[in-house]
């Protein structure tokens, strides 16, 4: 046996391995949290089943599920990338978890990358589940899957930036209240369940600029009406993504 066989080799693991490990940890924590599970899975599923089965809201001609499914997919993205991430990150910041992780070999940008990847993994599971339920309810999606994927990625970036901005600037309790309030307001006024044309004309133009409205309407244009790519809605989401992520990067406080 040669000398030095068991010589310690201290040092950080390769960066991709650290990001992958942190992503797996973040995903497990997200899926084990009861409140987050309620927001990300149970509420969207119940809304999809309830409003597809019971004619409560006039969704226009065609099956209700054809109108509802794209909006519920948008709601799932918002619940994970914005509401869930804002609340979880806000309390991690309060309890000093982010400060300790920031002092680890994992760079801060890599930590945020892991959080984003965790959100994407959770959203993929949401989309698969909600799509299976919607198909069972008679949904007949159309359009280009690549357009849907682009809209979902842009929506995730927009909501993730806004969620991190809120978590990094407000106290944890304020983040909890504000994130849930915004979730409820956008659920009602974001074109998820109630069509935007049901609102007064003076309000429709303002609501149409919200990220949830842009994502809902964009997905609906593709999946319900077979549009190739709703560039106007994609542009709105891109602007929100740039503004949200830019503001989060500038104003996020780790302590």
PDB file of C-alpha atoms in Angstrom:
ATOM      1  CA  UNK A   1       0.000   0.000   0.000  1.00  0.00           C
ATOM      2  CA  UNK A   2       1.554   3.249  -1.067  1.00  0.00           C
ATOM      3  CA  UNK A   3       1.919   6.167   1.305  1.00  0.00           C
ATOM      4  CA  UNK A   4      -0.754   8.791   1.130  1.00  0.00           C
ATOM      5  CA  UNK A   5      -3.560   6.471   0.021  1.00  0.00           C
ATOM      6  CA  UNK A   6      -5.820   7.745   2.749  1.00  0.00           C
ATOM      7  CA  UNK A   7      -4.620  11.333   2.738  1.00  0.00           C
ATOM      8  CA  UNK A   8      -7.642  13.655   3.179  1.00  0.00           C
ATOM      9  CA  UNK A   9      -8.524  15.833   0.214  1.00  0.00           C
ATOM     10  CA  UNK A  10     -10.579  18.670   1.663  1.00  0.00           C
ATOM     11  CA  UNK A  11     -12.467  20.931  -0.696  1.00  0.00           C
ATOM     12  CA  UNK A  12     -15.857  21.687  -2.122  1.00  0.00           C
ATOM     13  CA  UNK A  13     -17.642  19.269  -4.415  1.00  0.00           C
ATOM     14  CA  UNK A  14     -17.901  20.206  -8.101  1.00  0.00           C
ATOM     15  CA  UNK A  15     -20.365  23.045  -8.641  1.00  0.00           C
ATOM     16  CA  UNK A  16     -22.842  21.053 -10.805  1.00  0.00           C
ATOM     17  CA  UNK A  17     -23.017  18.378  -8.089  1.00  0.00           C
ATOM     18  CA  UNK A  18     -23.666  21.010  -5.398  1.00  0.00           C
ATOM     19  CA  UNK A  19     -26.443  22.593  -7.471  1.00  0.00           C
ATOM     20  CA  UNK A  20     -28.019  19.186  -8.142  1.00  0.00           C
ATOM     21  CA  UNK A  21     -27.910  18.259  -4.451  1.00  0.00           C
ATOM     22  CA  UNK A  22     -29.420  21.596  -3.395  1.00  0.00           C
ATOM     23  CA  UNK A  23     -32.103  21.286  -6.077  1.00  0.00           C
ATOM     24  CA  UNK A  24     -33.083  17.842  -4.792  1.00  0.00           C
ATOM     25  CA  UNK A  25     -33.204  19.172  -1.224  1.00  0.00           C
ATOM     26  CA  UNK A  26     -35.298  22.188  -2.188  1.00  0.00           C
ATOM     27  CA  UNK A  27     -37.719  19.979  -4.129  1.00  0.00           C
ATOM     28  CA  UNK A  28     -38.163  17.548  -1.238  1.00  0.00           C
ATOM     29  CA  UNK A  29     -38.768  20.393   1.194  1.00  0.00           C
ATOM     30  CA  UNK A  30     -41.309  21.952  -1.148  1.00  0.00           C
ATOM     31  CA  UNK A  31     -43.251  18.733  -1.677  1.00  0.00           C
ATOM     32  CA  UNK A  32     -43.258  17.835   2.031  1.00  0.00           C
ATOM     33  CA  UNK A  33     -44.676  21.185   3.118  1.00  0.00           C
ATOM     34  CA  UNK A  34     -48.421  20.853   3.696  1.00  0.00           C
ATOM     35  CA  UNK A  35     -49.239  24.493   2.959  1.00  0.00           C
ATOM     36  CA  UNK A  36     -47.220  24.426  -0.251  1.00  0.00           C
ATOM     37  CA  UNK A  37     -48.886  21.157  -1.282  1.00  0.00           C
ATOM     38  CA  UNK A  38     -52.258  22.811  -0.748  1.00  0.00           C
ATOM     39  CA  UNK A  39     -51.290  25.735  -2.978  1.00  0.00           C
ATOM     40  CA  UNK A  40     -49.505  23.791  -5.684  1.00  0.00           C
ATOM     41  CA  UNK A  41     -51.665  20.680  -6.069  1.00  0.00           C
ATOM     42  CA  UNK A  42     -54.903  20.569  -4.131  1.00  0.00           C
ATOM     43  CA  UNK A  43     -56.355  24.015  -4.873  1.00  0.00           C
ATOM     44  CA  UNK A  44     -55.651  23.932  -8.661  1.00  0.00           C
ATOM     45  CA  UNK A  45     -57.012  20.375  -8.882  1.00  0.00           C
ATOM     46  CA  UNK A  46     -60.196  21.206  -6.968  1.00  0.00           C
ATOM     47  CA  UNK A  47     -60.821  24.331  -9.044  1.00  0.00           C
ATOM     48  CA  UNK A  48     -60.324  22.419 -12.282  1.00  0.00           C
ATOM     49  CA  UNK A  49     -62.682  19.599 -11.301  1.00  0.00           C
ATOM     50  CA  UNK A  50     -65.322  21.822  -9.682  1.00  0.00           C
ATOM     51  CA  UNK A  51     -65.672  24.444 -12.392  1.00  0.00           C
ATOM     52  CA  UNK A  52     -65.464  21.843 -15.169  1.00  0.00           C
ATOM     53  CA  UNK A  53     -68.213  19.734 -13.625  1.00  0.00           C
ATOM     54  CA  UNK A  54     -70.533  22.516 -12.413  1.00  0.00           C
ATOM     55  CA  UNK A  55     -71.671  25.305 -14.720  1.00  0.00           C
ATOM     56  CA  UNK A  56     -70.973  28.195 -12.355  1.00  0.00           C
ATOM     57  CA  UNK A  57     -69.121  30.616 -14.631  1.00  0.00           C
ATOM     58  CA  UNK A  58     -70.024  31.338 -18.253  1.00  0.00           C
ATOM     59  CA  UNK A  59     -66.854  30.400 -20.132  1.00  0.00           C
ATOM     60  CA  UNK A  60     -68.334  30.858 -23.589  1.00  0.00           C
ATOM     61  CA  UNK A  61     -68.977  28.267 -26.260  1.00  0.00           C
ATOM     62  CA  UNK A  62     -67.386  24.857 -26.058  1.00  0.00           C
ATOM     63  CA  UNK A  63     -66.584  22.645 -23.103  1.00  0.00           C
ATOM     64  CA  UNK A  64     -65.762  24.456 -19.871  1.00  0.00           C
ATOM     65  CA  UNK A  65     -62.610  22.405 -19.383  1.00  0.00           C
ATOM     66  CA  UNK A  66     -61.172  23.722 -22.676  1.00  0.00           C
ATOM     67  CA  UNK A  67     -61.308  27.233 -21.215  1.00  0.00           C
ATOM     68  CA  UNK A  68     -60.374  26.297 -17.652  1.00  0.00           C
ATOM     69  CA  UNK A  69     -57.411  23.969 -18.190  1.00  0.00           C
ATOM     70  CA  UNK A  70     -54.998  26.627 -19.580  1.00  0.00           C
ATOM     71  CA  UNK A  71     -55.941  29.035 -16.791  1.00  0.00           C
ATOM     72  CA  UNK A  72     -55.425  26.381 -14.128  1.00  0.00           C
ATOM     73  CA  UNK A  73     -51.994  25.589 -15.588  1.00  0.00           C
ATOM     74  CA  UNK A  74     -51.153  29.291 -15.280  1.00  0.00           C
ATOM     75  CA  UNK A  75     -52.432  29.248 -11.698  1.00  0.00           C
ATOM     76  CA  UNK A  76     -50.195  26.268 -10.919  1.00  0.00           C
ATOM     77  CA  UNK A  77     -47.156  28.170 -12.189  1.00  0.00           C
ATOM     78  CA  UNK A  78     -48.057  31.191 -10.071  1.00  0.00           C
ATOM     79  CA  UNK A  79     -48.704  29.090  -6.958  1.00  0.00           C
ATOM     80  CA  UNK A  80     -45.258  27.481  -7.157  1.00  0.00           C
ATOM     81  CA  UNK A  81     -42.996  30.140  -8.662  1.00  0.00           C
ATOM     82  CA  UNK A  82     -44.534  33.105  -6.822  1.00  0.00           C
ATOM     83  CA  UNK A  83     -46.623  32.236  -3.756  1.00  0.00           C
ATOM     84  CA  UNK A  84     -44.843  29.095  -2.602  1.00  0.00           C
ATOM     85  CA  UNK A  85     -41.343  30.351  -3.319  1.00  0.00           C
ATOM     86  CA  UNK A  86     -41.979  33.753  -1.726  1.00  0.00           C
ATOM     87  CA  UNK A  87     -43.289  32.240   1.520  1.00  0.00           C
ATOM     88  CA  UNK A  88     -40.602  29.550   1.795  1.00  0.00           C
ATOM     89  CA  UNK A  89     -37.732  31.920   0.976  1.00  0.00           C
ATOM     90  CA  UNK A  90     -39.105  34.608   3.282  1.00  0.00           C
ATOM     91  CA  UNK A  91     -39.052  32.296   6.293  1.00  0.00           C
ATOM     92  CA  UNK A  92     -35.655  30.880   5.322  1.00  0.00           C
ATOM     93  CA  UNK A  93     -34.377  34.447   5.364  1.00  0.00           C
ATOM     94  CA  UNK A  94     -35.997  35.146   8.736  1.00  0.00           C
ATOM     95  CA  UNK A  95     -34.529  32.071  10.436  1.00  0.00           C
ATOM     96  CA  UNK A  96     -31.050  32.706   9.040  1.00  0.00           C
ATOM     97  CA  UNK A  97     -31.031  29.741   6.672  1.00  0.00           C
ATOM     98  CA  UNK A  98     -30.104  31.881   3.672  1.00  0.00           C
ATOM     99  CA  UNK A  99     -27.321  33.587   5.636  1.00  0.00           C
ATOM    100  CA  UNK A 100     -25.794  30.221   6.554  1.00  0.00           C
ATOM    101  CA  UNK A 101     -26.155  28.848   3.047  1.00  0.00           C
ATOM    102  CA  UNK A 102     -24.609  32.036   1.705  1.00  0.00           C
ATOM    103  CA  UNK A 103     -21.506  31.289   3.795  1.00  0.00           C
ATOM    104  CA  UNK A 104     -21.230  27.731   2.432  1.00  0.00           C
ATOM    105  CA  UNK A 105     -19.128  26.709  -0.605  1.00  0.00           C
ATOM    106  CA  UNK A 106     -22.315  26.983  -2.666  1.00  0.00           C
ATOM    107  CA  UNK A 107     -22.296  30.456  -4.294  1.00  0.00           C
ATOM    108  CA  UNK A 108     -25.359  32.589  -3.771  1.00  0.00           C
ATOM    109  CA  UNK A 109     -26.185  32.625  -7.486  1.00  0.00           C
ATOM    110  CA  UNK A 110     -25.982  28.822  -7.470  1.00  0.00           C
ATOM    111  CA  UNK A 111     -28.406  28.692  -4.528  1.00  0.00           C
ATOM    112  CA  UNK A 112     -30.906  30.781  -6.479  1.00  0.00           C
ATOM    113  CA  UNK A 113     -30.311  28.550  -9.507  1.00  0.00           C
ATOM    114  CA  UNK A 114     -31.122  25.504  -7.383  1.00  0.00           C
ATOM    115  CA  UNK A 115     -34.313  27.161  -6.127  1.00  0.00           C
ATOM    116  CA  UNK A 116     -35.332  27.939  -9.712  1.00  0.00           C
ATOM    117  CA  UNK A 117     -34.623  24.373 -10.843  1.00  0.00           C
ATOM    118  CA  UNK A 118     -36.659  23.089  -7.901  1.00  0.00           C
ATOM    119  CA  UNK A 119     -39.567  25.258  -9.020  1.00  0.00           C
ATOM    120  CA  UNK A 120     -39.286  23.886 -12.557  1.00  0.00           C
ATOM    121  CA  UNK A 121     -39.277  20.278 -11.314  1.00  0.00           C
ATOM    122  CA  UNK A 122     -42.363  20.930  -9.183  1.00  0.00           C
ATOM    123  CA  UNK A 123     -44.123  22.653 -12.078  1.00  0.00           C
ATOM    124  CA  UNK A 124     -43.399  19.711 -14.370  1.00  0.00           C
ATOM    125  CA  UNK A 125     -45.117  17.418 -11.874  1.00  0.00           C
ATOM    126  CA  UNK A 126     -48.046  19.855 -11.601  1.00  0.00           C
ATOM    127  CA  UNK A 127     -48.464  20.089 -15.363  1.00  0.00           C
ATOM    128  CA  UNK A 128     -48.433  16.300 -15.752  1.00  0.00           C
ATOM    129  CA  UNK A 129     -51.024  15.839 -12.998  1.00  0.00           C
ATOM    130  CA  UNK A 130     -53.349  18.641 -14.132  1.00  0.00           C
ATOM    131  CA  UNK A 131     -53.076  17.604 -17.783  1.00  0.00           C
ATOM    132  CA  UNK A 132     -54.034  14.029 -16.900  1.00  0.00           C
ATOM    133  CA  UNK A 133     -57.041  15.245 -14.893  1.00  0.00           C
ATOM    134  CA  UNK A 134     -58.123  17.670 -17.626  1.00  0.00           C
ATOM    135  CA  UNK A 135     -57.885  14.948 -20.290  1.00  0.00           C
ATOM    136  CA  UNK A 136     -60.035  12.716 -18.096  1.00  0.00           C
ATOM    137  CA  UNK A 137     -62.593  15.540 -17.931  1.00  0.00           C
ATOM    138  CA  UNK A 138     -62.701  15.743 -21.738  1.00  0.00           C
ATOM    139  CA  UNK A 139     -60.071  18.378 -22.515  1.00  0.00           C
ATOM    140  CA  UNK A 140     -58.977  18.553 -26.155  1.00  0.00           C
ATOM    141  CA  UNK A 141     -55.760  20.615 -26.281  1.00  0.00           C
ATOM    142  CA  UNK A 142     -54.469  22.044 -29.539  1.00  0.00           C
ATOM    143  CA  UNK A 143     -51.473  24.102 -30.644  1.00  0.00           C
ATOM    144  CA  UNK A 144     -47.705  23.742 -30.559  1.00  0.00           C
ATOM    145  CA  UNK A 145     -46.203  22.205 -27.379  1.00  0.00           C
ATOM    146  CA  UNK A 146     -43.059  24.315 -27.843  1.00  0.00           C
ATOM    147  CA  UNK A 147     -45.135  27.491 -27.635  1.00  0.00           C
ATOM    148  CA  UNK A 148     -46.707  26.204 -24.438  1.00  0.00           C
ATOM    149  CA  UNK A 149     -43.271  25.413 -23.020  1.00  0.00           C
ATOM    150  CA  UNK A 150     -41.953  28.895 -23.851  1.00  0.00           C
ATOM    151  CA  UNK A 151     -44.939  30.555 -22.194  1.00  0.00           C
ATOM    152  CA  UNK A 152     -44.538  28.404 -19.070  1.00  0.00           C
ATOM    153  CA  UNK A 153     -40.824  29.245 -18.839  1.00  0.00           C
ATOM    154  CA  UNK A 154     -41.483  32.971 -19.277  1.00  0.00           C
ATOM    155  CA  UNK A 155     -44.275  32.805 -16.714  1.00  0.00           C
ATOM    156  CA  UNK A 156     -42.003  30.983 -14.280  1.00  0.00           C
ATOM    157  CA  UNK A 157     -39.283  33.612 -14.698  1.00  0.00           C
ATOM    158  CA  UNK A 158     -41.767  36.445 -14.187  1.00  0.00           C
ATOM    159  CA  UNK A 159     -43.386  34.989 -11.078  1.00  0.00           C
ATOM    160  CA  UNK A 160     -40.102  33.747  -9.645  1.00  0.00           C
ATOM    161  CA  UNK A 161     -38.588  37.224  -9.864  1.00  0.00           C
ATOM    162  CA  UNK A 162     -41.595  38.790  -8.166  1.00  0.00           C
ATOM    163  CA  UNK A 163     -41.639  36.111  -5.467  1.00  0.00           C
ATOM    164  CA  UNK A 164     -37.938  36.525  -4.681  1.00  0.00           C
ATOM    165  CA  UNK A 165     -38.332  40.300  -4.651  1.00  0.00           C
ATOM    166  CA  UNK A 166     -41.106  40.049  -2.081  1.00  0.00           C
ATOM    167  CA  UNK A 167     -39.257  37.470   0.031  1.00  0.00           C
ATOM    168  CA  UNK A 168     -36.027  39.472  -0.027  1.00  0.00           C
ATOM    169  CA  UNK A 169     -37.487  42.827   0.966  1.00  0.00           C
ATOM    170  CA  UNK A 170     -40.426  42.173   3.325  1.00  0.00           C
ATOM    171  CA  UNK A 171     -40.578  40.487   6.710  1.00  0.00           C
ATOM    172  CA  UNK A 172     -41.602  36.839   6.653  1.00  0.00           C
ATOM    173  CA  UNK A 173     -45.034  37.483   8.184  1.00  0.00           C
ATOM    174  CA  UNK A 174     -45.703  40.288   5.710  1.00  0.00           C
ATOM    175  CA  UNK A 175     -44.587  38.054   2.850  1.00  0.00           C
ATOM    176  CA  UNK A 176     -46.939  35.289   4.014  1.00  0.00           C
ATOM    177  CA  UNK A 177     -49.925  37.656   4.122  1.00  0.00           C
ATOM    178  CA  UNK A 178     -49.081  39.547   0.934  1.00  0.00           C
ATOM    179  CA  UNK A 179     -48.313  36.431  -1.143  1.00  0.00           C
ATOM    180  CA  UNK A 180     -51.590  34.762  -0.190  1.00  0.00           C
ATOM    181  CA  UNK A 181     -53.549  37.964  -0.785  1.00  0.00           C
ATOM    182  CA  UNK A 182     -52.004  38.443  -4.229  1.00  0.00           C
ATOM    183  CA  UNK A 183     -52.722  34.784  -5.022  1.00  0.00           C
ATOM    184  CA  UNK A 184     -56.433  35.241  -4.223  1.00  0.00           C
ATOM    185  CA  UNK A 185     -56.724  38.552  -6.084  1.00  0.00           C
ATOM    186  CA  UNK A 186     -55.047  37.235  -9.221  1.00  0.00           C
ATOM    187  CA  UNK A 187     -57.092  34.035  -9.056  1.00  0.00           C
ATOM    188  CA  UNK A 188     -60.254  36.155  -9.285  1.00  0.00           C
ATOM    189  CA  UNK A 189     -59.086  38.918 -11.602  1.00  0.00           C
ATOM    190  CA  UNK A 190     -56.421  37.243 -13.712  1.00  0.00           C
ATOM    191  CA  UNK A 191     -58.550  35.429 -16.277  1.00  0.00           C
ATOM    192  CA  UNK A 192     -57.931  32.048 -14.645  1.00  0.00           C
ATOM    193  CA  UNK A 193     -61.569  31.096 -14.088  1.00  0.00           C
ATOM    194  CA  UNK A 194     -63.529  34.224 -14.997  1.00  0.00           C
ATOM    195  CA  UNK A 195     -62.967  35.430 -18.590  1.00  0.00           C
ATOM    196  CA  UNK A 196     -61.475  38.911 -18.795  1.00  0.00           C
ATOM    197  CA  UNK A 197     -64.320  40.075 -21.049  1.00  0.00           C
ATOM    198  CA  UNK A 198     -66.673  39.703 -18.063  1.00  0.00           C
ATOM    199  CA  UNK A 199     -64.994  42.690 -16.416  1.00  0.00           C
ATOM    200  CA  UNK A 200     -65.760  46.342 -17.251  1.00  0.00           C
ATOM    201  CA  UNK A 201     -64.012  47.667 -20.350  1.00  0.00           C
ATOM    202  CA  UNK A 202     -62.014  50.188 -18.337  1.00  0.00           C
ATOM    203  CA  UNK A 203     -60.550  47.393 -16.207  1.00  0.00           C
ATOM    204  CA  UNK A 204     -59.865  44.836 -18.927  1.00  0.00           C
ATOM    205  CA  UNK A 205     -56.875  46.672 -20.399  1.00  0.00           C
ATOM    206  CA  UNK A 206     -55.226  46.931 -16.979  1.00  0.00           C
ATOM    207  CA  UNK A 207     -55.918  43.314 -16.035  1.00  0.00           C
ATOM    208  CA  UNK A 208     -54.544  42.169 -19.373  1.00  0.00           C
ATOM    209  CA  UNK A 209     -51.111  43.522 -18.415  1.00  0.00           C
ATOM    210  CA  UNK A 210     -50.844  41.320 -15.326  1.00  0.00           C
ATOM    211  CA  UNK A 211     -48.486  38.321 -15.640  1.00  0.00           C
ATOM    212  CA  UNK A 212     -51.198  35.836 -14.658  1.00  0.00           C
ATOM    213  CA  UNK A 213     -53.548  37.264 -17.310  1.00  0.00           C
ATOM    214  CA  UNK A 214     -50.831  37.178 -19.965  1.00  0.00           C
ATOM    215  CA  UNK A 215     -49.972  33.585 -19.115  1.00  0.00           C
ATOM    216  CA  UNK A 216     -53.605  32.448 -18.926  1.00  0.00           C
ATOM    217  CA  UNK A 217     -54.605  34.133 -22.179  1.00  0.00           C
ATOM    218  CA  UNK A 218     -51.424  33.055 -23.953  1.00  0.00           C
ATOM    219  CA  UNK A 219     -51.895  29.411 -22.993  1.00  0.00           C
ATOM    220  CA  UNK A 220     -55.570  29.650 -23.939  1.00  0.00           C
ATOM    221  CA  UNK A 221     -54.726  31.083 -27.363  1.00  0.00           C
ATOM    222  CA  UNK A 222     -52.447  28.116 -28.046  1.00  0.00           C
ATOM    223  CA  UNK A 223     -54.227  25.236 -26.323  1.00  0.00           C
ATOM    224  CA  UNK A 224     -57.832  26.240 -26.991  1.00  0.00           C
ATOM    225  CA  UNK A 225     -57.641  28.199 -30.236  1.00  0.00           C
ATOM    226  CA  UNK A 226     -54.559  26.625 -31.836  1.00  0.00           C
ATOM    227  CA  UNK A 227     -52.545  29.837 -32.211  1.00  0.00           C
ATOM    228  CA  UNK A 228     -48.897  29.411 -33.194  1.00  0.00           C
ATOM    229  CA  UNK A 229     -47.371  31.841 -30.703  1.00  0.00           C
ATOM    230  CA  UNK A 230     -49.131  34.689 -28.841  1.00  0.00           C
ATOM    231  CA  UNK A 231     -46.275  37.173 -29.055  1.00  0.00           C
ATOM    232  CA  UNK A 232     -48.106  39.976 -27.255  1.00  0.00           C
ATOM    233  CA  UNK A 233     -48.641  37.866 -24.135  1.00  0.00           C
ATOM    234  CA  UNK A 234     -45.099  36.465 -24.391  1.00  0.00           C
ATOM    235  CA  UNK A 235     -43.780  40.022 -24.542  1.00  0.00           C
ATOM    236  CA  UNK A 236     -45.712  41.020 -21.414  1.00  0.00           C
ATOM    237  CA  UNK A 237     -44.300  38.023 -19.544  1.00  0.00           C
ATOM    238  CA  UNK A 238     -40.779  38.807 -20.738  1.00  0.00           C
ATOM    239  CA  UNK A 239     -41.053  42.392 -19.452  1.00  0.00           C
ATOM    240  CA  UNK A 240     -42.299  41.176 -16.059  1.00  0.00           C
ATOM    241  CA  UNK A 241     -39.469  38.635 -15.943  1.00  0.00           C
ATOM    242  CA  UNK A 242     -36.793  41.242 -16.638  1.00  0.00           C
ATOM    243  CA  UNK A 243     -38.245  43.727 -14.167  1.00  0.00           C
ATOM    244  CA  UNK A 244     -38.877  41.160 -11.428  1.00  0.00           C
ATOM    245  CA  UNK A 245     -35.563  39.332 -11.649  1.00  0.00           C
ATOM    246  CA  UNK A 246     -33.649  42.585 -12.030  1.00  0.00           C
ATOM    247  CA  UNK A 247     -35.311  44.139  -8.976  1.00  0.00           C
ATOM    248  CA  UNK A 248     -34.834  40.944  -6.963  1.00  0.00           C
ATOM    249  CA  UNK A 249     -31.118  40.847  -7.818  1.00  0.00           C
ATOM    250  CA  UNK A 250     -30.713  44.494  -6.774  1.00  0.00           C
ATOM    251  CA  UNK A 251     -32.823  44.698  -3.628  1.00  0.00           C
ATOM    252  CA  UNK A 252     -32.753  41.146  -2.202  1.00  0.00           C
ATOM    253  CA  UNK A 253     -31.465  41.156   1.395  1.00  0.00           C
ATOM    254  CA  UNK A 254     -29.978  37.918   2.717  1.00  0.00           C
ATOM    255  CA  UNK A 255     -30.524  38.843   6.361  1.00  0.00           C
TER     256      UNK A 255
END
